[in-house]
CSV table of C-alpha atoms in Angstrom, one decimal:
chain,number,residue,atom,x,y,z
G,1,MET,CA,-65.5,13.5,-55.8
G,2,LYS,CA,-64.3,12.6,-59.2
G,3,LYS,CA,-64.6,8.9,-60.0
G,4,ILE,CA,-61.3,7.1,-60.8
G,5,ASP,CA,-61.3,5.4,-64.1
G,6,LYS,CA,-60.3,1.8,-63.3
G,7,TYR,CA,-58.6,1.3,-66.7
G,8,LYS,CA,-56.4,4.4,-66.2
G,9,LEU,CA,-55.7,3.2,-62.6
G,10,ALA,CA,-54.5,-0.2,-64.0
G,11,SER,CA,-51.9,1.5,-66.2
G,12,LEU,CA,-50.2,3.5,-63.4
G,13,PRO,CA,-46.7,2.4,-62.3
G,14,LEU,CA,-46.6,0.1,-59.3
G,15,THR,CA,-44.4,2.5,-57.4
G,16,LEU,CA,-47.2,5.1,-57.5
G,17,PHE,CA,-49.6,2.5,-56.0
G,18,PHE,CA,-47.2,2.2,-53.0
G,19,ALA,CA,-46.9,6.0,-52.7
G,20,LEU,CA,-50.7,6.3,-52.7
G,21,GLY,CA,-51.0,3.5,-50.1
G,22,ILE,CA,-53.2,1.4,-52.4
G,23,VAL,CA,-50.8,-1.6,-52.1
G,24,GLY,CA,-49.5,-2.6,-48.7
G,25,SER,CA,-45.8,-2.0,-48.3
G,26,ALA,CA,-45.1,-4.5,-45.5
G,27,ALA,CA,-42.5,-7.1,-46.5
G,28,ALA,CA,-43.6,-10.7,-46.4
G,29,VAL,CA,-42.9,-12.5,-43.1
G,30,ASP,CA,-40.1,-15.0,-43.2
G,31,VAL,CA,-42.0,-17.6,-41.2
G,32,ASN,CA,-39.3,-20.2,-41.4
G,33,LYS,CA,-36.8,-17.9,-39.7
G,34,LEU,CA,-39.4,-16.9,-37.1
G,35,VAL,CA,-40.0,-20.5,-36.3
G,36,LYS,CA,-36.3,-21.2,-36.0
G,37,ASP,CA,-35.6,-18.1,-33.9
G,38,GLU,CA,-38.6,-17.8,-31.7
G,39,CYS,CA,-40.4,-21.2,-31.5
G,40,ALA,CA,-38.2,-24.2,-32.2
G,41,ASP,CA,-36.3,-24.1,-28.9
G,42,CYS,CA,-39.4,-25.2,-27.1
G,43,HIS,CA,-41.8,-26.5,-29.7
G,44,GLU,CA,-39.4,-27.9,-32.3
G,45,ASN,CA,-39.6,-26.9,-36.0
G,46,ASP,CA,-42.8,-28.9,-36.6
G,47,GLY,CA,-44.6,-27.8,-33.4
G,48,ASN,CA,-44.3,-31.1,-31.7
G,49,SER,CA,-42.6,-30.6,-28.4
G,50,THR,CA,-40.4,-33.4,-27.0
G,51,ASP,CA,-39.3,-32.1,-23.6
G,52,GLY,CA,-42.3,-33.5,-21.7
G,53,GLU,CA,-43.3,-30.1,-20.3
G,54,THR,CA,-44.0,-27.8,-23.2
G,55,PRO,CA,-47.3,-28.2,-25.2
G,56,SER,CA,-47.3,-29.2,-28.8
G,57,ILE,CA,-48.7,-26.6,-31.1
G,58,ALA,CA,-48.7,-28.5,-34.3
G,59,GLY,CA,-52.2,-28.7,-35.9
G,60,MET,CA,-53.5,-25.9,-33.7
G,61,SER,CA,-56.3,-23.9,-35.4
G,62,VAL,CA,-55.4,-20.5,-36.7
G,63,ASP,CA,-58.1,-18.8,-34.6
G,64,TYR,CA,-57.0,-20.6,-31.3
G,65,PHE,CA,-53.3,-19.8,-32.0
G,66,VAL,CA,-54.1,-16.1,-32.5
G,67,GLU,CA,-56.3,-16.1,-29.4
G,68,SER,CA,-53.6,-17.7,-27.3
G,69,MET,CA,-51.0,-15.2,-28.4
G,70,GLY,CA,-53.4,-12.3,-27.5
G,71,ALA,CA,-54.0,-13.9,-24.1
G,72,TYR,CA,-50.3,-14.0,-23.3
G,73,LYS,CA,-50.0,-10.3,-24.4
G,74,THR,CA,-52.7,-9.2,-22.0
G,75,ASP,CA,-51.7,-11.5,-19.1
G,76,ALA,CA,-55.0,-13.4,-19.4
G,77,ARG,CA,-52.8,-16.5,-19.7
G,78,PRO,CA,-49.6,-17.0,-17.6
G,79,ALA,CA,-46.4,-18.0,-19.3
G,80,LEU,CA,-44.6,-21.2,-18.2
G,81,LYS,CA,-40.9,-20.6,-17.8
G,82,LEU,CA,-38.7,-23.6,-17.8
G,83,LYS,CA,-35.3,-23.6,-16.1
G,84,ASP,CA,-33.4,-24.8,-19.1
G,85,LYS,CA,-35.0,-22.3,-21.5
G,86,LYS,CA,-33.8,-18.8,-22.2
G,87,THR,CA,-37.2,-17.2,-22.5
G,88,ASP,CA,-41.0,-17.7,-22.0
G,89,MET,CA,-44.1,-17.2,-24.1
G,90,LYS,CA,-44.8,-13.7,-22.6
G,91,GLU,CA,-41.3,-12.5,-23.7
G,92,VAL,CA,-41.6,-14.1,-27.1
G,93,VAL,CA,-45.1,-12.9,-28.0
G,94,ASN,CA,-44.2,-9.3,-27.1
G,95,LYS,CA,-41.6,-9.3,-29.8
G,96,LEU,CA,-44.1,-10.5,-32.5
G,97,SER,CA,-46.1,-8.3,-34.7
G,98,ASP,CA,-49.7,-9.1,-35.7
G,99,GLU,CA,-48.3,-10.2,-39.1
G,100,ASP,CA,-45.8,-12.5,-37.4
G,101,ILE,CA,-48.5,-14.1,-35.4
G,102,GLN,CA,-50.8,-14.7,-38.4
G,103,ALA,CA,-47.9,-16.2,-40.3
G,104,LEU,CA,-47.0,-18.5,-37.5
G,105,ALA,CA,-50.6,-19.5,-36.9
G,106,ALA,CA,-50.9,-20.5,-40.6
G,107,TYR,CA,-47.6,-22.4,-40.4
G,108,PHE,CA,-48.4,-24.5,-37.3
G,109,ALA,CA,-52.0,-25.2,-38.4
G,110,LYS,CA,-50.5,-27.1,-41.4
G,111,GLN,CA,-48.2,-29.3,-39.2
G,112,GLN,CA,-49.4,-32.7,-38.1
G,113,PHE,CA,-49.9,-33.1,-34.4
G,114,LYS,CA,-48.0,-36.1,-32.8
G,115,PRO,CA,-49.3,-37.3,-29.4
G,116,LEU,CA,-46.5,-37.5,-26.8
G,117,LYS,CA,-45.5,-41.0,-25.8
G,118,GLN,CA,-45.6,-40.9,-22.0
G,119,LYS,CA,-46.6,-43.0,-18.9
G,120,PHE,CA,-50.1,-42.7,-17.6
G,121,ASP,CA,-52.4,-44.5,-15.1
G,122,PRO,CA,-55.0,-46.6,-17.0
G,123,GLY,CA,-57.4,-46.6,-14.1
G,124,LEU,CA,-57.4,-42.9,-13.8
G,125,ALA,CA,-57.7,-42.5,-17.6
G,126,LYS,CA,-60.8,-44.8,-17.6
G,127,VAL,CA,-62.6,-42.5,-15.1
G,128,GLY,CA,-61.3,-39.4,-16.9
G,129,LYS,CA,-62.8,-40.5,-20.1
G,130,LYS,CA,-66.3,-40.5,-18.5
G,131,LEU,CA,-65.7,-37.1,-17.0
G,132,HIS,CA,-64.6,-35.8,-20.4
G,133,ARG,CA,-67.7,-37.0,-22.1
G,134,LYS,CA,-69.9,-35.4,-19.4
G,135,TYR,CA,-68.2,-32.0,-18.9
G,136,CYS,CA,-65.7,-31.3,-21.8
G,137,ASP,CA,-66.7,-33.0,-25.0
G,138,LYS,CA,-69.0,-30.2,-26.4
G,139,CYS,CA,-66.0,-27.9,-26.7
G,140,HIS,CA,-63.2,-30.4,-27.0
G,141,SER,CA,-64.7,-33.0,-29.3
G,142,GLU,CA,-63.4,-36.4,-30.4
G,143,GLY,CA,-61.8,-36.9,-27.0
G,144,GLY,CA,-59.9,-33.6,-27.1
G,145,THR,CA,-58.2,-34.5,-30.3
G,146,SER,CA,-59.9,-32.1,-32.7
G,147,ALA,CA,-58.5,-28.7,-33.6
G,148,GLU,CA,-61.7,-27.7,-35.4
G,149,ASP,CA,-63.3,-26.7,-32.1
G,150,ASP,CA,-60.8,-23.7,-31.9
G,151,ALA,CA,-60.3,-24.7,-28.3
G,152,GLY,CA,-56.8,-26.3,-28.5
G,153,ILE,CA,-55.8,-30.0,-28.7
G,154,LEU,CA,-55.7,-31.6,-25.3
G,155,ALA,CA,-55.2,-35.3,-26.1
G,156,GLY,CA,-51.6,-36.3,-26.3
G,157,GLN,CA,-50.2,-33.2,-24.5
G,158,PRO,CA,-47.6,-33.7,-21.7
G,159,ILE,CA,-49.1,-34.5,-18.3
G,160,SER,CA,-46.9,-31.8,-16.7
G,161,TYR,CA,-48.3,-29.1,-19.0
G,162,LEU,CA,-51.9,-30.3,-18.6
G,163,GLN,CA,-51.5,-30.2,-14.8
G,164,TYR,CA,-50.0,-26.7,-15.0
G,165,SER,CA,-52.9,-25.5,-17.2
G,166,MET,CA,-55.5,-27.0,-14.9
G,167,ASP,CA,-53.9,-25.5,-11.8
G,168,ASN,CA,-54.0,-22.1,-13.4
G,169,TYR,CA,-57.6,-22.4,-14.3
G,170,ALA,CA,-58.5,-23.7,-10.8
G,171,SER,CA,-56.6,-20.8,-9.1
G,172,GLY,CA,-58.0,-18.1,-11.5
G,173,LYS,CA,-54.6,-17.3,-12.9
G,174,ARG,CA,-55.8,-18.2,-16.3
G,175,GLU,CA,-59.1,-16.9,-17.6
G,176,MET,CA,-62.0,-19.2,-18.6
G,177,GLY,CA,-64.9,-18.5,-20.9
G,178,LYS,CA,-68.3,-18.6,-19.3
G,179,LYS,CA,-69.2,-22.1,-20.7
G,180,MET,CA,-66.0,-23.6,-19.5
G,181,ALA,CA,-66.2,-21.9,-16.1
G,182,LYS,CA,-69.7,-23.4,-15.5
G,183,LYS,CA,-68.6,-26.9,-16.6
G,184,PHE,CA,-65.4,-26.7,-14.6
G,185,LYS,CA,-67.1,-25.7,-11.4
G,186,LYS,CA,-69.7,-28.5,-11.8
G,187,MET,CA,-66.9,-31.1,-12.3
G,188,GLN,CA,-64.9,-29.9,-9.4
G,189,LYS,CA,-68.0,-30.0,-7.1
G,190,LYS,CA,-68.8,-33.6,-8.3
G,191,ALA,CA,-65.3,-35.1,-8.7
G,192,GLY,CA,-63.0,-32.8,-6.7
G,193,ASP,CA,-59.3,-32.4,-7.5
G,194,GLU,CA,-59.1,-36.1,-8.2
G,195,GLY,CA,-61.4,-35.5,-11.2
G,196,ILE,CA,-58.8,-33.1,-12.7
G,197,VAL,CA,-56.1,-35.7,-12.3
G,198,GLN,CA,-58.4,-38.3,-13.9
G,199,LEU,CA,-59.0,-36.0,-16.9
G,200,ILE,CA,-55.3,-35.3,-17.3
G,201,HIS,CA,-54.5,-39.1,-17.5
G,202,TYR,CA,-57.3,-39.6,-20.0
G,203,TYR,CA,-55.8,-37.0,-22.3
G,204,ALA,CA,-52.3,-38.4,-21.8
G,205,SER,CA,-53.5,-41.9,-22.6
G,206,GLN,CA,-54.3,-41.0,-26.2
G,207,GLN,CA,-51.1,-41.8,-27.9
């Protein structure tokens, strides 16, 4: 095969590059329009939900965002449908291209996470803190506040959403990784369902 002279290649018209497929032809994603049309109704423009039921996605790592969208597409993660919302995550994600998802992941990763102000039980939270340190901290470091673990931000999320997620894990409706499944089972055996409630109030207490 004849070697292409890079200097001659550089002088070719840009239209020819597109024709040859050397330069991608996909138009840039209008991420602000995507956020407004597909995300803001539940997660607000900055990714910080205020309805007390929907998780905040501001500050979420790019990898975890992409992983979560994939889980919705394959039904590995159930979609919460609220009565006052027109759609759910399953319906939304099926409309998004891979490019859309990457653009949204980068957008929300840049937003600052704001913990939800909500009522919690201090007694339950105190015990939950100990459970977190023993069973959860290796994957959800800094009390569940860090996005760098690529495991999602737990601290400051709505109690309603945390309970929904934990129920899905416990029932098998939502898939767990091997490490999480092992820790989850150990905690359930030791602390029972009350342990899950205590964990939830610990995460909710971080405001």
